[in-house]
Amino acid sequence: MPSRAHARQSESPATAADADAVDVLRLEQATRGLRSARPELSAATPAPLWQSGALAGGLLTLLVGLIIAPWAASMVLLAGLSLPFFCVVTLRGLALVLSRPEDHERGAPRARAVWPTYSILVPLYREAHVVPGLVGALTALDYPASALDILLVLEASDPETRAAVDAIRLPAHMRVVVVPDGLPRTKPKALNYALSLTEGEFVVVFDAEDRPEPDQLNRAVAAFERAVRSGERLACVQARLNIYNPSETWLTRQFTLEYTALFDCLLPTLQRLGLPLPLGGTSNHFPRRVLDVAGGWDPFNVTEDADLGIRLARMGWKVGVLGSTTWEEAPATFAVWKGQRTRWLKGWMQTFLVHLREPPRTMHELGPKGFLGLVVLMGGMLLSALVHPWFYVLFAHDLVTGTLTSAPADPAARLLWQLGLFNLVMGYVTGAALGAVAAVRRGAGGLAGHVLLMPFYWLLISYAAYRGLWQLAVAPFLWEKTEHRARGDSREPPDEQTVSSRLYDGA
């Protein structure tokens, strides 16, 4: 099917000019729509004065305190960190107990007489080499082609990917949308632009390297149908993401453990507890009308997925976890991993700050439990990444000075010291246990032993967190592109995905 740009070549000058004007309006809406309608929910809107002042004042106070009275300042800092760290440890512990594989095995999706139209948005930028594999994966979806509306969303500034798509004879249910060039050049802006051209009752986002299980769309429709029957306000179902190249490098093994624990254990636990659920960047399934009401994606937030998940929760909608897997590629090199993880952590910081611009309003919309989950858990995970390396500094200091095993004499300080030590030890224990258990449940028990190297991986996450914090200050909308490879470039055995899928056939 030709792209809209190709079709326009045969139009009359007047018709082409009208189409260009429509494109300009569509691009403006995709870029500025949320900011214009709900500026307080857009990362493009500058932080309120109180928020900037509180962050700057708190940091200055901490630095001055550490210089003038380091022991007292350390105790105050430890007291402030103890609650969020304890909550993160508790969440991991609950995930070990509450997340069970049998919760997600509902059998094969049922056949249906009427198939709702499904729009699939696949944003592509500098992805020419993965186009053939992508088209093959989308063609393999077990959903009637007559009910599919697949949009390959390209950027006007990326002629290489455009040429790769043009070289393939696309099926009739696939079409090309070219996003006019403009800033910010981000995935959410491209998604907003393409959303206005979709025809489906349901919408899902896939990334270029994704390999969704063939029946995933059918399972998503079934989940929404169950929600309608039960009266649940279900806005989105998030498929489980996992990795098809775990054995390639040390980084891919750690990435796989992290992803498996997150999507198989932590997110289902958040759902079970009724807490806000930040979405992953792909395999998010929505009723189209929900996206229209929510304002689409924020083109200025570099983790638009996590932001949208919190925004939906504030609007009273629920997000569920779908027992179907989408297989992705883990970054195999530090250079690629660093850029991707920096963007993720920077985007989480953006999301956290955006939704705490008006704390009373956010608390009213999320409720006390949801607000606590946002502040303590999301904030705690960000703080964990930033604070983690300083525990090693403190450990080294106490080791050198001989105070490593001596608790403070003051009872209050001793209690804080013991709580901090508990959080540190249990943070490692619960993190490693969750990764190992999740890997075993996935049928990837060979990865379980690699949890012992998690502390080193967490140090890399801390590096990316500080890099993201710096970018948040100097380049908040910078989108560091994750480079993907053609599936054949992975050194992973070709049957691993099939084996894992059979061992963990979610529903």
Coordinates of C-alpha atoms in Angstrom, one line a residue:
M1 CA 0.0 0.0 0.0
P2 CA 1.5 3.4 -0.9
S3 CA 2.2 6.0 1.7
R4 CA 0.1 9.1 2.0
A5 CA 3.0 11.2 0.6
H6 CA 3.2 9.0 -2.5
A7 CA -0.5 9.2 -3.1
R8 CA -0.3 13.0 -2.9
Q9 CA 2.0 13.1 -5.9
S10 CA -1.0 12.5 -8.2
E11 CA -3.2 15.1 -6.6
S12 CA -4.0 18.5 -8.1
P13 CA -2.0 21.5 -6.7
A14 CA -5.1 22.8 -4.9
T15 CA -5.8 19.4 -3.3
A16 CA -2.2 18.9 -2.4
A17 CA -2.1 22.3 -0.7
D18 CA -5.3 21.5 1.3
A19 CA -3.7 18.2 2.4
D20 CA -0.5 20.0 3.4
A21 CA -2.6 22.4 5.6
V22 CA -4.3 19.5 7.2
D23 CA -0.9 17.9 7.9
V24 CA 0.3 21.1 9.5
L25 CA -2.7 21.2 11.8
R26 CA -2.4 17.5 12.6
L27 CA 1.3 18.0 13.5
E28 CA 0.5 21.0 15.7
Q29 CA -2.1 19.0 17.5
A30 CA 0.2 16.0 17.9
T31 CA 2.9 18.3 19.4
R32 CA 0.9 20.9 21.4
G33 CA -2.5 19.2 22.0
L34 CA -1.9 18.0 25.6
R35 CA 0.1 21.1 26.5
S36 CA -2.7 23.4 25.3
A37 CA -5.6 21.4 26.9
R38 CA -3.9 20.3 30.1
P39 CA -0.7 22.3 30.6
E40 CA -0.2 21.0 34.1
L41 CA 0.1 17.5 32.7
S42 CA 2.7 18.2 30.1
A43 CA 6.4 17.9 30.7
A44 CA 6.8 20.9 28.3
T45 CA 5.3 23.2 31.0
P46 CA 8.1 24.6 33.3
A47 CA 8.1 23.2 36.8
P48 CA 6.2 25.4 39.3
L49 CA 8.3 27.8 41.4
W50 CA 7.7 25.9 44.6
Q51 CA 8.9 22.7 43.1
S52 CA 12.1 24.2 41.7
G53 CA 12.7 26.0 45.0
A54 CA 12.1 22.9 47.1
L55 CA 14.5 20.9 45.0
A56 CA 17.2 23.5 45.0
G57 CA 16.7 24.4 48.7
G58 CA 16.8 20.8 49.8
L59 CA 20.0 20.1 47.9
L60 CA 21.7 23.2 49.2
T61 CA 20.6 22.4 52.8
L62 CA 21.9 18.9 52.5
L63 CA 25.3 20.0 51.1
V64 CA 25.7 22.7 53.8
G65 CA 24.7 20.2 56.5
L66 CA 27.2 17.6 55.3
I67 CA 29.9 20.2 55.5
I68 CA 29.0 21.7 58.8
A69 CA 27.6 18.7 60.7
P70 CA 28.1 15.6 58.6
W71 CA 26.9 13.1 61.3
A72 CA 23.7 14.9 62.0
A73 CA 23.0 15.5 58.3
S74 CA 23.6 11.9 57.6
M75 CA 21.1 10.8 60.2
V76 CA 18.5 13.2 58.8
L77 CA 19.1 11.9 55.3
L78 CA 18.9 8.3 56.5
A79 CA 15.6 9.0 58.3
G80 CA 14.2 10.5 55.1
L81 CA 15.3 7.6 53.0
S82 CA 14.2 4.8 55.3
L83 CA 10.5 4.9 54.5
P84 CA 10.7 4.8 50.7
F85 CA 13.4 2.2 50.8
F86 CA 11.5 0.1 53.2
C87 CA 8.4 0.3 50.9
V88 CA 10.4 -0.8 47.9
V89 CA 11.7 -3.8 49.9
T90 CA 8.2 -4.5 51.0
L91 CA 6.9 -4.4 47.4
R92 CA 9.5 -6.9 46.3
G93 CA 8.6 -9.2 49.2
L94 CA 4.9 -8.9 48.3
A95 CA 5.6 -9.6 44.7
L96 CA 7.3 -12.9 45.7
V97 CA 4.1 -13.9 47.5
L98 CA 1.3 -12.4 45.4
S99 CA 2.5 -13.0 41.9
R100 CA 1.8 -16.5 40.8
P101 CA 2.0 -18.0 37.3
E102 CA -1.4 -19.6 37.6
D103 CA -3.0 -16.2 37.8
H104 CA -2.2 -15.6 34.2
E105 CA -3.2 -19.0 32.6
R106 CA -6.7 -18.7 31.4
G107 CA -6.5 -21.1 28.4
A108 CA -6.7 -20.3 24.7
P109 CA -8.6 -17.1 23.7
R110 CA -12.0 -17.9 22.3
A111 CA -13.1 -17.6 18.7
R112 CA -15.5 -14.8 17.9
A113 CA -18.1 -14.1 15.3
V114 CA -17.3 -10.4 15.1
W115 CA -13.7 -9.1 15.2
P116 CA -13.3 -5.5 16.3
T117 CA -10.9 -3.4 14.1
Y118 CA -7.5 -3.2 15.7
S119 CA -5.0 -0.4 14.8
I120 CA -1.3 -1.2 15.3
L121 CA 1.1 1.7 15.6
V122 CA 4.7 0.9 14.9
P123 CA 7.0 4.0 15.1
L124 CA 10.2 3.6 13.2
Y125 CA 13.2 5.8 13.2
R126 CA 16.6 4.7 11.7
E127 CA 15.3 1.1 11.7
A128 CA 15.8 0.2 8.0
H129 CA 17.6 -3.1 8.8
V130 CA 14.8 -4.4 11.0
V131 CA 11.9 -3.7 8.6
P132 CA 11.7 -7.2 6.9
G133 CA 11.7 -9.0 10.3
L134 CA 9.1 -6.5 11.6
V135 CA 6.7 -7.1 8.7
G136 CA 7.1 -10.8 9.2
A137 CA 6.2 -10.6 12.9
L138 CA 3.2 -8.5 12.2
T139 CA 2.0 -10.8 9.4
A140 CA 2.2 -13.7 11.9
L141 CA -0.4 -12.2 14.2
D142 CA -3.4 -14.5 14.6
Y143 CA -6.1 -11.9 13.9
P144 CA -8.1 -11.5 10.7
A145 CA -6.3 -9.2 8.3
S146 CA -9.6 -7.7 7.3
A147 CA -9.9 -6.3 10.9
L148 CA -6.3 -5.0 11.1
D149 CA -5.2 -1.5 10.4
I150 CA -1.3 -1.5 10.7
L151 CA 0.4 1.8 10.5
L152 CA 4.2 1.9 10.0
V153 CA 5.0 5.4 11.4
L154 CA 8.1 6.9 9.7
E155 CA 9.8 10.2 10.1
A156 CA 10.3 12.6 7.1
S157 CA 13.9 13.0 8.2
D158 CA 14.7 9.3 7.8
P159 CA 14.9 8.4 4.1
E160 CA 16.7 5.1 4.7
T161 CA 13.9 3.5 6.6
R162 CA 11.4 4.9 4.1
A163 CA 13.4 3.3 1.3
A164 CA 13.5 -0.1 3.2
V165 CA 9.7 0.0 3.6
D166 CA 9.1 1.0 0.0
A167 CA 11.3 -2.0 -1.1
I168 CA 8.8 -4.4 0.4
R169 CA 5.4 -5.2 -0.9
L170 CA 3.2 -4.6 2.1
P171 CA 0.0 -6.5 2.7
A172 CA -3.2 -4.5 2.1
H173 CA -3.8 -4.0 5.8
M174 CA -0.5 -2.3 6.3
R175 CA 0.1 1.4 5.4
V176 CA 2.8 4.0 5.8
V177 CA 2.4 7.3 7.7
V178 CA 5.2 9.8 7.4
V179 CA 5.4 12.3 10.2
P180 CA 6.5 15.8 9.0
D181 CA 9.8 16.9 10.5
G182 CA 9.7 19.1 13.6
L183 CA 10.7 19.3 17.2
P184 CA 10.6 17.5 19.5
R185 CA 11.5 14.5 17.4
T186 CA 10.2 11.9 19.8
K187 CA 8.2 8.7 19.6
P188 CA 5.1 10.1 21.5
K189 CA 4.8 12.9 19.0
A190 CA 4.9 10.4 16.1
L191 CA 2.3 8.2 17.9
N192 CA 0.0 11.2 18.4
Y193 CA 0.3 12.1 14.7
A194 CA -0.5 8.6 13.6
L195 CA -3.4 8.2 16.2
S196 CA -5.4 10.8 14.3
L197 CA -5.3 8.6 11.2
T198 CA -6.3 5.3 12.9
E199 CA -9.5 3.5 12.1
G200 CA -9.5 0.8 14.8
E201 CA -11.8 0.4 17.9
F202 CA -8.6 -0.7 19.7
V203 CA -5.0 0.5 19.5
V204 CA -1.7 -1.1 20.4
V205 CA 1.8 0.2 20.2
F206 CA 4.7 -2.1 19.1
D207 CA 8.4 -1.3 18.7
A208 CA 10.4 -2.1 15.7
E209 CA 12.2 -5.1 17.1
D210 CA 9.1 -6.6 18.8
R211 CA 7.9 -10.1 18.4
P212 CA 4.4 -10.4 20.0
E213 CA 2.9 -13.8 20.6
P214 CA 0.5 -14.3 17.7
D215 CA -2.7 -14.4 19.8
Q216 CA -1.9 -11.3 21.8
L217 CA -4.6 -9.1 20.2
N218 CA -7.3 -11.7 20.7
R219 CA -6.4 -12.0 24.3
A220 CA -6.4 -8.2 24.8
V221 CA -9.9 -8.0 23.2
A222 CA -11.1 -10.8 25.6
A223 CA -9.7 -8.8 28.6
F224 CA -11.6 -5.7 27.6
E225 CA -14.8 -7.7 27.1
R226 CA -14.4 -9.2 30.6
A227 CA -13.9 -5.7 32.0
V228 CA -17.1 -4.5 30.3
R229 CA -19.1 -7.4 31.7
S230 CA -17.8 -6.8 35.2
G231 CA -18.2 -3.0 35.0
E232 CA -14.5 -2.4 35.4
R233 CA -13.1 0.9 33.9
L234 CA -10.2 -0.8 32.1
A235 CA -8.2 1.7 30.0
C236 CA -5.2 -0.4 29.0
V237 CA -3.7 -3.9 29.2
Q238 CA 0.1 -4.1 29.3
A239 CA 1.5 -7.3 27.7
R240 CA 4.5 -8.9 29.5
L241 CA 7.8 -7.9 27.9
N242 CA 10.7 -10.3 27.8
I243 CA 14.0 -10.8 26.0
Y244 CA 14.9 -13.0 23.1
N245 CA 18.7 -12.6 23.4
P246 CA 19.5 -13.2 27.1
S247 CA 22.6 -15.3 26.7
E248 CA 24.4 -12.8 24.5
T249 CA 26.3 -10.8 27.1
W250 CA 26.5 -10.1 30.8
L251 CA 24.3 -7.0 30.2
T252 CA 21.6 -8.9 28.3
R253 CA 21.4 -11.5 31.2
Q254 CA 21.0 -8.8 33.8
F255 CA 18.5 -7.0 31.6
T256 CA 16.5 -10.2 31.2
L257 CA 16.4 -10.8 35.0
E258 CA 15.3 -7.2 35.5
Y259 CA 12.6 -7.3 32.8
T260 CA 11.2 -10.7 34.0
A261 CA 10.9 -9.6 37.6
L262 CA 9.3 -6.3 36.5
F263 CA 6.7 -7.6 34.0
D264 CA 6.0 -11.0 35.5
C265 CA 6.0 -10.1 39.2
L266 CA 6.1 -6.4 40.1
L267 CA 3.5 -5.0 37.7
P268 CA 1.0 -7.8 38.5
T269 CA 1.5 -7.0 42.2
L270 CA 0.9 -3.3 41.7
Q271 CA -2.3 -4.3 39.8
R272 CA -3.4 -6.6 42.6
L273 CA -2.7 -3.9 45.2
G274 CA -4.7 -1.3 43.3
L275 CA -1.7 1.0 42.8
P276 CA -0.9 3.2 39.8
L277 CA 0.9 1.1 37.1
P278 CA 3.5 2.8 34.9
L279 CA 3.3 1.3 31.5
G280 CA 6.2 -0.2 29.5
G281 CA 7.1 1.4 26.2
T282 CA 5.5 -1.2 24.0
S283 CA 2.6 -3.7 23.8
N284 CA 0.1 -1.3 25.5
H285 CA -3.4 -2.1 24.3
F286 CA -6.1 0.6 24.5
P287 CA -9.7 1.2 23.5
R288 CA -9.2 4.1 21.1
R289 CA -11.8 6.3 22.9
V290 CA -9.7 6.1 26.1
L291 CA -6.7 7.6 24.3
D292 CA -8.8 10.4 22.9
V293 CA -10.2 11.3 26.3
A294 CA -6.8 11.1 28.0
G295 CA -5.2 13.4 25.4
G296 CA -2.8 10.8 23.9
W297 CA 0.8 10.7 24.7
D298 CA 3.0 13.6 26.0
P299 CA 5.5 14.4 23.2
F300 CA 7.8 16.1 25.6
N301 CA 8.0 13.2 28.1
V302 CA 10.8 10.8 27.1
T303 CA 9.0 7.9 28.9
E304 CA 5.5 8.7 27.6
D305 CA 4.4 5.3 28.5
A306 CA 5.0 5.6 32.3
D307 CA 3.4 9.1 32.2
L308 CA 0.3 7.9 30.5
G309 CA -0.1 5.1 33.0
I310 CA -0.1 7.5 35.9
R311 CA -2.4 9.9 34.0
L312 CA -5.0 7.2 33.4
A313 CA -4.9 6.3 37.1
R314 CA -5.6 10.0 38.0
M315 CA -8.6 9.9 35.6
G316 CA -10.0 6.9 37.5
W317 CA -9.1 4.3 34.9
K318 CA -7.5 0.9 35.6
V319 CA -4.5 -0.6 33.9
G320 CA -4.2 -4.4 33.8
V321 CA -1.4 -6.8 33.0
L322 CA -2.0 -9.2 30.0
G323 CA -0.7 -12.8 30.2
S324 CA 0.8 -12.6 26.8
T325 CA 4.5 -12.0 26.0
T326 CA 6.1 -9.6 23.5
W327 CA 9.8 -10.6 22.9
E328 CA 12.3 -7.8 22.6
E329 CA 16.0 -7.3 22.1
A330 CA 18.1 -6.3 25.1
P331 CA 21.0 -3.9 24.5
A332 CA 24.1 -6.0 24.2
T333 CA 26.6 -3.3 24.7
F334 CA 27.1 -0.6 27.3
A335 CA 27.0 2.2 24.8
V336 CA 23.5 1.3 23.7
W337 CA 22.3 0.4 27.2
K338 CA 23.6 3.6 28.6
G339 CA 21.6 5.8 26.3
Q340 CA 18.4 3.8 26.7
R341 CA 18.6 3.6 30.5
T342 CA 19.5 7.3 30.8
R343 CA 16.3 8.2 28.8
W344 CA 14.2 5.9 30.9
L345 CA 15.3 7.3 34.2
K346 CA 15.1 10.9 33.0
G347 CA 11.6 10.2 31.8
W348 CA 10.6 8.7 35.2
M349 CA 12.0 11.8 36.8
Q350 CA 9.9 13.9 34.4
T351 CA 6.8 11.8 35.2
F352 CA 7.3 12.0 38.9
L353 CA 7.7 15.8 38.9
V354 CA 4.8 16.4 36.5
H355 CA 2.4 14.5 38.7
L356 CA 3.5 16.1 41.9
R357 CA 3.1 19.7 40.6
E358 CA -0.2 19.9 42.5
P359 CA 0.1 17.3 45.3
P360 CA -3.4 17.9 46.8
R361 CA -5.1 17.4 43.5
T362 CA -3.1 14.3 42.7
M363 CA -3.9 12.8 46.1
H364 CA -7.6 13.6 45.5
E365 CA -7.5 11.9 42.1
L366 CA -5.5 8.9 43.1
G367 CA -6.7 8.5 46.6
P368 CA -4.4 8.2 49.6
K369 CA -3.2 4.7 48.7
G370 CA -2.5 5.5 45.1
F371 CA -0.8 8.7 46.0
L372 CA 1.4 7.0 48.5
G373 CA 2.3 4.4 45.9
L374 CA 3.3 7.1 43.4
V375 CA 5.3 9.1 45.9
V376 CA 7.0 6.3 47.9
L377 CA 7.4 3.6 45.3
M378 CA 8.2 5.6 42.2
G379 CA 10.1 8.1 44.2
G380 CA 11.8 5.4 46.2
M381 CA 13.0 3.6 43.1
L382 CA 14.5 6.8 41.7
L383 CA 16.1 7.6 45.0
S384 CA 17.5 4.0 45.2
A385 CA 19.3 4.5 41.9
L386 CA 20.8 7.9 43.0
V387 CA 21.7 6.8 46.6
H388 CA 23.0 3.3 45.9
P389 CA 26.6 4.2 45.1
W390 CA 26.9 6.3 48.3
F391 CA 26.3 3.2 50.4
Y392 CA 29.5 1.8 49.0
V393 CA 31.3 5.1 49.8
L394 CA 30.0 4.8 53.4
F395 CA 30.9 1.2 53.6
A396 CA 34.5 2.0 52.5
H397 CA 34.7 4.8 55.0
D398 CA 33.5 2.6 57.9
L399 CA 35.8 -0.2 56.8
V400 CA 38.8 2.1 56.8
T401 CA 38.0 3.8 60.1
G402 CA 37.0 0.6 61.8
T403 CA 33.5 1.6 62.6
L404 CA 31.8 -0.8 60.2
T405 CA 30.4 -3.1 62.9
S406 CA 29.8 -0.6 65.6
A407 CA 26.3 0.9 65.9
P408 CA 25.8 4.5 67.2
A409 CA 25.5 4.9 70.9
D410 CA 22.5 7.2 70.7
P411 CA 19.3 5.1 70.7
A412 CA 17.5 7.0 68.0
A413 CA 20.6 7.0 65.8
R414 CA 21.1 3.3 66.4
L415 CA 17.5 2.6 65.3
L416 CA 18.0 4.5 62.1
W417 CA 21.4 2.7 61.5
Q418 CA 19.7 -0.7 62.0
L419 CA 16.8 0.2 59.7
G420 CA 19.2 1.5 57.1
L421 CA 21.2 -1.7 57.4
F422 CA 18.0 -3.8 57.1
N423 CA 16.9 -1.9 54.0
L424 CA 20.3 -2.4 52.4
V425 CA 20.6 -6.1 53.1
M426 CA 17.0 -6.9 52.3
G427 CA 17.1 -4.7 49.2
Y428 CA 19.7 -7.1 47.8
V429 CA 18.0 -10.2 49.1
T430 CA 14.5 -9.4 47.8
G431 CA 15.9 -8.1 44.5
A432 CA 18.0 -11.2 43.9
A433 CA 15.2 -13.6 45.1
L434 CA 12.6 -11.9 42.9
G435 CA 14.9 -12.1 39.8
A436 CA 15.7 -15.7 40.5
V437 CA 12.1 -16.8 41.1
A438 CA 10.8 -14.9 38.0
A439 CA 13.5 -16.5 35.9
V440 CA 12.6 -20.0 37.1
R441 CA 8.9 -19.4 36.5
R442 CA 9.8 -18.4 32.9
G443 CA 11.7 -21.6 32.4
A444 CA 15.0 -19.8 32.4
G445 CA 16.4 -21.2 35.6
G446 CA 19.9 -21.0 34.1
L447 CA 19.8 -17.3 34.6
A448 CA 19.0 -17.5 38.3
G449 CA 22.6 -17.7 39.4
H450 CA 23.4 -14.4 37.7
V451 CA 21.4 -12.5 40.3
L452 CA 24.6 -12.6 42.4
L453 CA 26.0 -10.0 40.0
M454 CA 23.0 -7.6 40.4
P455 CA 24.8 -5.2 42.7
F456 CA 27.2 -4.4 39.9
Y457 CA 24.3 -3.9 37.5
W458 CA 22.7 -1.6 40.0
L459 CA 25.8 0.6 40.0
L460 CA 25.5 1.0 36.2
I461 CA 21.8 2.0 36.8
S462 CA 23.1 4.6 39.3
Y463 CA 25.4 6.0 36.7
A464 CA 22.6 6.3 34.2
A465 CA 20.4 7.9 36.9
Y466 CA 22.9 10.7 37.5
R467 CA 23.4 11.1 33.7
G468 CA 19.6 11.3 33.4
L469 CA 19.4 13.9 36.2
W470 CA 22.0 16.0 34.4
Q471 CA 20.1 15.8 31.1
L472 CA 16.9 16.7 32.9
A473 CA 18.5 20.0 33.8
V474 CA 20.2 20.7 30.5
A475 CA 18.4 18.7 27.8
P476 CA 15.1 17.5 29.2
F477 CA 13.5 16.6 25.8
L478 CA 16.6 14.9 24.3
W479 CA 15.6 11.4 23.0
E480 CA 18.6 9.1 22.9
K481 CA 17.7 6.6 20.3
T482 CA 18.1 2.9 21.1
E483 CA 19.8 1.2 18.2
H484 CA 18.3 -2.2 17.3
R485 CA 19.7 -4.9 15.1
A486 CA 18.1 -7.3 12.7
R487 CA 16.9 -10.4 14.5
G488 CA 19.4 -12.5 12.7
D489 CA 22.3 -10.5 14.2
S490 CA 21.6 -11.9 17.6
R491 CA 23.7 -14.9 18.7
E492 CA 20.7 -16.3 20.6
P493 CA 19.7 -19.9 19.7
P494 CA 16.6 -19.7 17.5
D495 CA 14.4 -21.9 19.5
E496 CA 14.8 -20.2 22.9
Q497 CA 11.8 -17.9 22.4
T498 CA 9.6 -20.9 21.4
V499 CA 10.7 -22.9 24.4
S500 CA 10.1 -20.1 26.9
S501 CA 6.8 -19.3 25.4
R502 CA 5.6 -22.9 25.8
L503 CA 6.9 -23.0 29.4
Y504 CA 5.0 -19.9 30.3
D505 CA 1.9 -19.7 28.2
G506 CA 0.2 -16.6 29.7
A507 CA -3.4 -15.8 28.9

